[in-house]
Amino acid sequence: MTKIMKLCKVVKPGIFTTVQDLGRHGYQRYGVPTSGAMDSFAFVTANLLVGNEPADAGLEITLVGPELTLLDDTQIAITGANLSPTINGCPVAQWQTLQVCKTDVLSFGRLKSGCRTYLAVRGGIAVPIVMNSRSTYIYGKFGGFQGRQLRTGDIIKAYDSPTSKSRLIMPSRLIPQYASELTVEVVSGPQLTYFTQLGIETFFSSSYAATPEFDRIGYRLDGPEIEKGNLSAMISDAVPVGAVQVPSNGKPIVVMRDAQTTGGYPKIAIVTTPCVSRLGQVKPNDRVKFSEISLSNAQKRLIEYGAALSQIKRNLVELA
Amino acid sequence: MDQEIKHLPVGDKALLVEFGNSINLQINQKVRNLDSLISQSALEGILECVPTYCSLLIYYDPLRISFDQLVSQLRDLEERMSEVNFPGPETVIEVPVIYGGEYGPDLDSLARYHNLLEEEVIQLHSGKKYTVFMIGFIAGFPYLGEVDDRIVTPRLATPRLRVPAGSVGIADRQTGIYPFESPGGWRIIGRTRIRLFDSGKSPPSLMKPGDIVTFRPIGEEEFELDSK
């Protein structure tokens, strides 16, 4: 059995901080969404920077960071959205291994880019495995830290892992920039016939703004209405992560990792797997455009993305 | 007449097999048959299948199997479907329900909508065997069908922000049970203490597509007893 240590005490929880890993797979038939880190690229990188496996559990921090008091010496890494992290009030760098000591205070400041910050700790966050995953599923109240977001006073634990002297950094050319305007690639959806030609053109030629409804379930976007035809209501079917659904108001909703597994809104398109991760860094008022690619090109990108994830480790550079 | 089976890409790693576009047992049976054939035949590169009313969503790994290869393998399985004898439903689950009052806030209005007495609605709802068409929406939520024509009722115009766990509802021809407290637009006619989802169990969901479900009206005493 791996030993478990007390990692930190939550002084302030931030607005929405949860334990996540790379998701809970194989249970959608029971109505259980996959959950998992919204931005898997930043999440995996954080883990690799502290010598963890890609899928070890870490913290996902949203827009406003927590304040944590360390209860032991260890190594951490912070990736994803730039939330101006500090240790004992001194700014520290993201995308590299950080040595931290017992009683250090880790806190966050102003959001400079992106939406979600990842905090990995050497050994990984210690929470029980529920259905093959440590990810929090808020609506089912299970997984992660007691099935909920972190609160003031929580004591977070980690698996004890022998300390390493080695410190790593992600080369700056490989650090993603989270511009507030982006184009995501999509494959056209299975219910295209529910939309008029005009509706489809509107969708692909318009820019949509992220609204304040942007949680782990999905992004409600605002912009030109997508026209639907006269087909009657569709029968609910399975909804994958990345599906762009169009409810009766004609404004698209992009389904994310905690979404319900079935639904009855027609899907005009499905965002590709790599672009779903990038969408995880979209915040309210960012603008999104959709660009169609063929299935074969989408699958090429998916395979390249998998390769890129497995390359990260080799690309990390030892800090002097 | 056999409707044509459609195979559609859904994003970069899923394929939808569509057997039709209506809610009926025959189509749903085909969905379940293909689902069980796939799990028996251990097709290469299949990650996960999600059966719904009239379609099966298949997640696959494009590194291990291409879309076209998968379609052709599925066609083989679909042809075999008519030759295979699938076992009938084995599991019958009885759900004790306390109808009306604070537990079923929409029973009264639903009865009036149909010019029925509350007792008649209860009788019609509990007097039928339902089939689980799919599990979806939230963890462990069963979509059961179909309710008697006389109590088919549309969803609420404005969904409730909080529907208590265990609530039994009607939406159009379907009836269902909320495993967790959640927002919801189904018309709530009663409540059960039965536990529909347990993340510690395997499988975690009490019900699965194809199961038969019956409702048994109970009184306050038995309902309170069930909570112990």
PDB file of C-alpha atoms in Angstrom, chain A residues 24-34 129-131 137 139-143 187-191 194 231-241 243 257-263 267 269-275 295 298-303, chain B residues 8-14 16 18 21-23 35 39 47-57 59-63 65-67 134-141 143 155 174 180-183 197-205 207-209:
ATOM      1  CA  ARG A  24     -14.406   7.784 -15.831  1.00  0.00           C
ATOM      2  CA  HIS A  25     -14.809   5.671 -18.934  1.00  0.00           C
ATOM      3  CA  GLY A  26     -17.231   2.871 -19.732  1.00  0.00           C
ATOM      4  CA  TYR A  27     -20.220   3.987 -17.660  1.00  0.00           C
ATOM      5  CA  GLN A  28     -22.146   6.210 -20.058  1.00  0.00           C
ATOM      6  CA  ARG A  29     -24.621   3.366 -20.589  1.00  0.00           C
ATOM      7  CA  TYR A  30     -25.589   3.846 -16.928  1.00  0.00           C
ATOM      8  CA  GLY A  31     -26.055   7.582 -17.359  1.00  0.00           C
ATOM      9  CA  VAL A  32     -22.652   8.461 -15.903  1.00  0.00           C
ATOM     10  CA  PRO A  33     -20.707  11.148 -17.771  1.00  0.00           C
ATOM     11  CA  THR A  34     -16.966  10.742 -18.237  1.00  0.00           C
ATOM     12  CA  ILE A 129     -11.263   5.454  -6.727  1.00  0.00           C
ATOM     13  CA  VAL A 130     -14.940   5.365  -7.665  1.00  0.00           C
ATOM     14  CA  MET A 131     -15.780   3.387 -10.786  1.00  0.00           C
ATOM     15  CA  TYR A 137     -18.922  14.084 -10.588  1.00  0.00           C
ATOM     16  CA  TYR A 139     -24.329  15.989  -9.872  1.00  0.00           C
ATOM     17  CA  GLY A 140     -23.943  12.363  -8.827  1.00  0.00           C
ATOM     18  CA  LYS A 141     -22.169  13.532  -5.623  1.00  0.00           C
ATOM     19  CA  PHE A 142     -19.433  10.940  -6.005  1.00  0.00           C
ATOM     20  CA  GLY A 143     -15.775  10.769  -6.955  1.00  0.00           C
ATOM     21  CA  VAL A 187     -17.245  17.159 -37.761  1.00  0.00           C
ATOM     22  CA  SER A 188     -20.801  17.703 -38.967  1.00  0.00           C
ATOM     23  CA  GLY A 189     -23.371  16.139 -36.692  1.00  0.00           C
ATOM     24  CA  PRO A 190     -25.799  13.242 -37.065  1.00  0.00           C
ATOM     25  CA  GLN A 191     -28.886  15.484 -37.028  1.00  0.00           C
ATOM     26  CA  TYR A 194     -33.005  19.113 -38.642  1.00  0.00           C
ATOM     27  CA  LEU A 231     -38.995  18.264 -38.635  1.00  0.00           C
ATOM     28  CA  SER A 232     -40.767  17.299 -35.443  1.00  0.00           C
ATOM     29  CA  ALA A 233     -38.896  16.844 -32.199  1.00  0.00           C
ATOM     30  CA  MET A 234     -36.151  14.260 -32.314  1.00  0.00           C
ATOM     31  CA  ILE A 235     -36.055  11.263 -30.001  1.00  0.00           C
ATOM     32  CA  SER A 236     -33.423  11.474 -27.280  1.00  0.00           C
ATOM     33  CA  ASP A 237     -30.193   9.725 -28.108  1.00  0.00           C
ATOM     34  CA  ALA A 238     -26.669   9.522 -26.726  1.00  0.00           C
ATOM     35  CA  VAL A 239     -24.752  12.801 -26.459  1.00  0.00           C
ATOM     36  CA  PRO A 240     -20.956  12.683 -26.681  1.00  0.00           C
ATOM     37  CA  VAL A 241     -18.613  15.278 -25.180  1.00  0.00           C
ATOM     38  CA  ALA A 243     -21.592  17.794 -29.247  1.00  0.00           C
ATOM     39  CA  ARG A 257     -17.356  16.563 -19.680  1.00  0.00           C
ATOM     40  CA  ASP A 258     -20.018  16.491 -16.931  1.00  0.00           C
ATOM     41  CA  ALA A 259     -22.993  16.698 -19.303  1.00  0.00           C
ATOM     42  CA  GLN A 260     -25.938  14.345 -19.256  1.00  0.00           C
ATOM     43  CA  THR A 261     -25.299  11.268 -21.370  1.00  0.00           C
ATOM     44  CA  THR A 262     -28.504  11.481 -23.424  1.00  0.00           C
ATOM     45  CA  GLY A 263     -30.506  14.382 -24.797  1.00  0.00           C
ATOM     46  CA  LYS A 267     -26.664  18.060 -32.822  1.00  0.00           C
ATOM     47  CA  ALA A 269     -21.757  19.302 -35.200  1.00  0.00           C
ATOM     48  CA  ILE A 270     -19.305  17.551 -32.895  1.00  0.00           C
ATOM     49  CA  VAL A 271     -16.132  19.318 -31.745  1.00  0.00           C
ATOM     50  CA  THR A 272     -12.976  17.236 -32.286  1.00  0.00           C
ATOM     51  CA  THR A 273     -11.273  15.734 -29.245  1.00  0.00           C
ATOM     52  CA  PRO A 274      -8.222  18.078 -29.253  1.00  0.00           C
ATOM     53  CA  CYS A 275     -10.470  21.132 -29.623  1.00  0.00           C
ATOM     54  CA  LEU A 295     -13.971  12.742 -40.564  1.00  0.00           C
ATOM     55  CA  ALA A 298     -10.493  14.874 -37.704  1.00  0.00           C
ATOM     56  CA  GLN A 299      -9.187  11.394 -36.969  1.00  0.00           C
ATOM     57  CA  LYS A 300      -5.716  12.375 -38.179  1.00  0.00           C
ATOM     58  CA  ARG A 301      -5.782  15.262 -35.676  1.00  0.00           C
ATOM     59  CA  LEU A 302      -7.001  12.942 -32.948  1.00  0.00           C
ATOM     60  CA  ILE A 303      -4.117  10.564 -33.550  1.00  0.00           C
TER      61      ILE A 303
ATOM     62  CA  LEU B   8     -23.385   7.850 -38.995  1.00  0.00           C
ATOM     63  CA  PRO B   9     -20.141   9.372 -37.725  1.00  0.00           C
ATOM     64  CA  VAL B  10     -20.557  11.303 -34.470  1.00  0.00           C
ATOM     65  CA  GLY B  11     -17.326  13.241 -34.042  1.00  0.00           C
ATOM     66  CA  ASP B  12     -13.859  11.756 -34.336  1.00  0.00           C
ATOM     67  CA  LYS B  13     -14.345   8.608 -32.243  1.00  0.00           C
ATOM     68  CA  ALA B  14     -17.975   7.560 -32.223  1.00  0.00           C
ATOM     69  CA  LEU B  16     -24.178   6.004 -34.361  1.00  0.00           C
ATOM     70  CA  GLU B  18     -29.769   4.221 -36.045  1.00  0.00           C
ATOM     71  CA  ASN B  21     -36.975   7.156 -35.454  1.00  0.00           C
ATOM     72  CA  SER B  22     -39.805   6.234 -33.150  1.00  0.00           C
ATOM     73  CA  ILE B  23     -40.245   4.985 -29.624  1.00  0.00           C
ATOM     74  CA  ASP B  35     -25.398  -4.011 -28.053  1.00  0.00           C
ATOM     75  CA  SER B  39     -20.140  -7.247 -26.239  1.00  0.00           C
ATOM     76  CA  LEU B  47     -14.357   1.372 -26.213  1.00  0.00           C
ATOM     77  CA  GLU B  48     -17.916   1.784 -24.991  1.00  0.00           C
ATOM     78  CA  CYS B  49     -21.518   1.497 -26.255  1.00  0.00           C
ATOM     79  CA  VAL B  50     -24.482   3.623 -25.209  1.00  0.00           C
ATOM     80  CA  PRO B  51     -27.897   2.129 -26.051  1.00  0.00           C
ATOM     81  CA  THR B  52     -30.817   4.581 -26.321  1.00  0.00           C
ATOM     82  CA  TYR B  53     -34.408   4.450 -27.645  1.00  0.00           C
ATOM     83  CA  CYS B  54     -33.686   3.771 -31.299  1.00  0.00           C
ATOM     84  CA  SER B  55     -29.951   3.984 -31.692  1.00  0.00           C
ATOM     85  CA  LEU B  56     -26.669   2.696 -30.346  1.00  0.00           C
ATOM     86  CA  LEU B  57     -23.693   5.057 -29.990  1.00  0.00           C
ATOM     87  CA  TYR B  59     -17.170   4.741 -29.122  1.00  0.00           C
ATOM     88  CA  TYR B  60     -14.133   3.322 -30.868  1.00  0.00           C
ATOM     89  CA  ASP B  61     -10.406   3.913 -31.213  1.00  0.00           C
ATOM     90  CA  PRO B  62      -9.627   5.031 -34.777  1.00  0.00           C
ATOM     91  CA  LEU B  63      -6.039   3.874 -34.285  1.00  0.00           C
ATOM     92  CA  ILE B  65     -10.297   0.284 -36.319  1.00  0.00           C
ATOM     93  CA  SER B  66     -11.380   2.693 -39.057  1.00  0.00           C
ATOM     94  CA  PHE B  67     -14.914   3.983 -39.469  1.00  0.00           C
ATOM     95  CA  MET B 134     -32.632   3.382 -21.802  1.00  0.00           C
ATOM     96  CA  ILE B 135     -30.666   4.807 -18.880  1.00  0.00           C
ATOM     97  CA  GLY B 136     -29.686   8.426 -19.375  1.00  0.00           C
ATOM     98  CA  PHE B 137     -30.060  12.068 -18.383  1.00  0.00           C
ATOM     99  CA  ILE B 138     -28.364  11.547 -14.995  1.00  0.00           C
ATOM    100  CA  ALA B 139     -26.712   8.510 -13.437  1.00  0.00           C
ATOM    101  CA  GLY B 140     -29.192   5.641 -13.163  1.00  0.00           C
ATOM    102  CA  PHE B 141     -32.283   7.475 -14.520  1.00  0.00           C
ATOM    103  CA  TYR B 143     -36.683   5.895 -19.248  1.00  0.00           C
ATOM    104  CA  ARG B 155     -43.658  17.994 -19.695  1.00  0.00           C
ATOM    105  CA  GLN B 174     -42.657   7.885 -20.758  1.00  0.00           C
ATOM    106  CA  PHE B 180     -30.706  12.097  -7.432  1.00  0.00           C
ATOM    107  CA  GLU B 181     -32.076  15.523  -6.668  1.00  0.00           C
ATOM    108  CA  SER B 182     -31.788  17.481  -9.878  1.00  0.00           C
ATOM    109  CA  PRO B 183     -33.580  20.050 -12.029  1.00  0.00           C
ATOM    110  CA  PHE B 197     -27.785   4.158  -8.340  1.00  0.00           C
ATOM    111  CA  ASP B 198     -24.918   3.085  -6.112  1.00  0.00           C
ATOM    112  CA  SER B 199     -21.439   4.059  -7.274  1.00  0.00           C
ATOM    113  CA  GLY B 200     -19.995   1.318  -5.059  1.00  0.00           C
ATOM    114  CA  LYS B 201     -21.866  -1.468  -6.845  1.00  0.00           C
ATOM    115  CA  SER B 202     -21.111  -3.198 -10.127  1.00  0.00           C
ATOM    116  CA  PRO B 203     -23.063  -2.398 -12.187  1.00  0.00           C
ATOM    117  CA  PRO B 204     -23.838   0.881 -10.405  1.00  0.00           C
ATOM    118  CA  SER B 205     -27.312   1.234 -11.920  1.00  0.00           C
ATOM    119  CA  MET B 207     -31.873  -1.005 -13.868  1.00  0.00           C
ATOM    120  CA  LYS B 208     -30.636  -1.713 -17.370  1.00  0.00           C
ATOM    121  CA  PRO B 209     -32.272  -1.468 -20.783  1.00  0.00           C
TER     122      PRO B 209
END
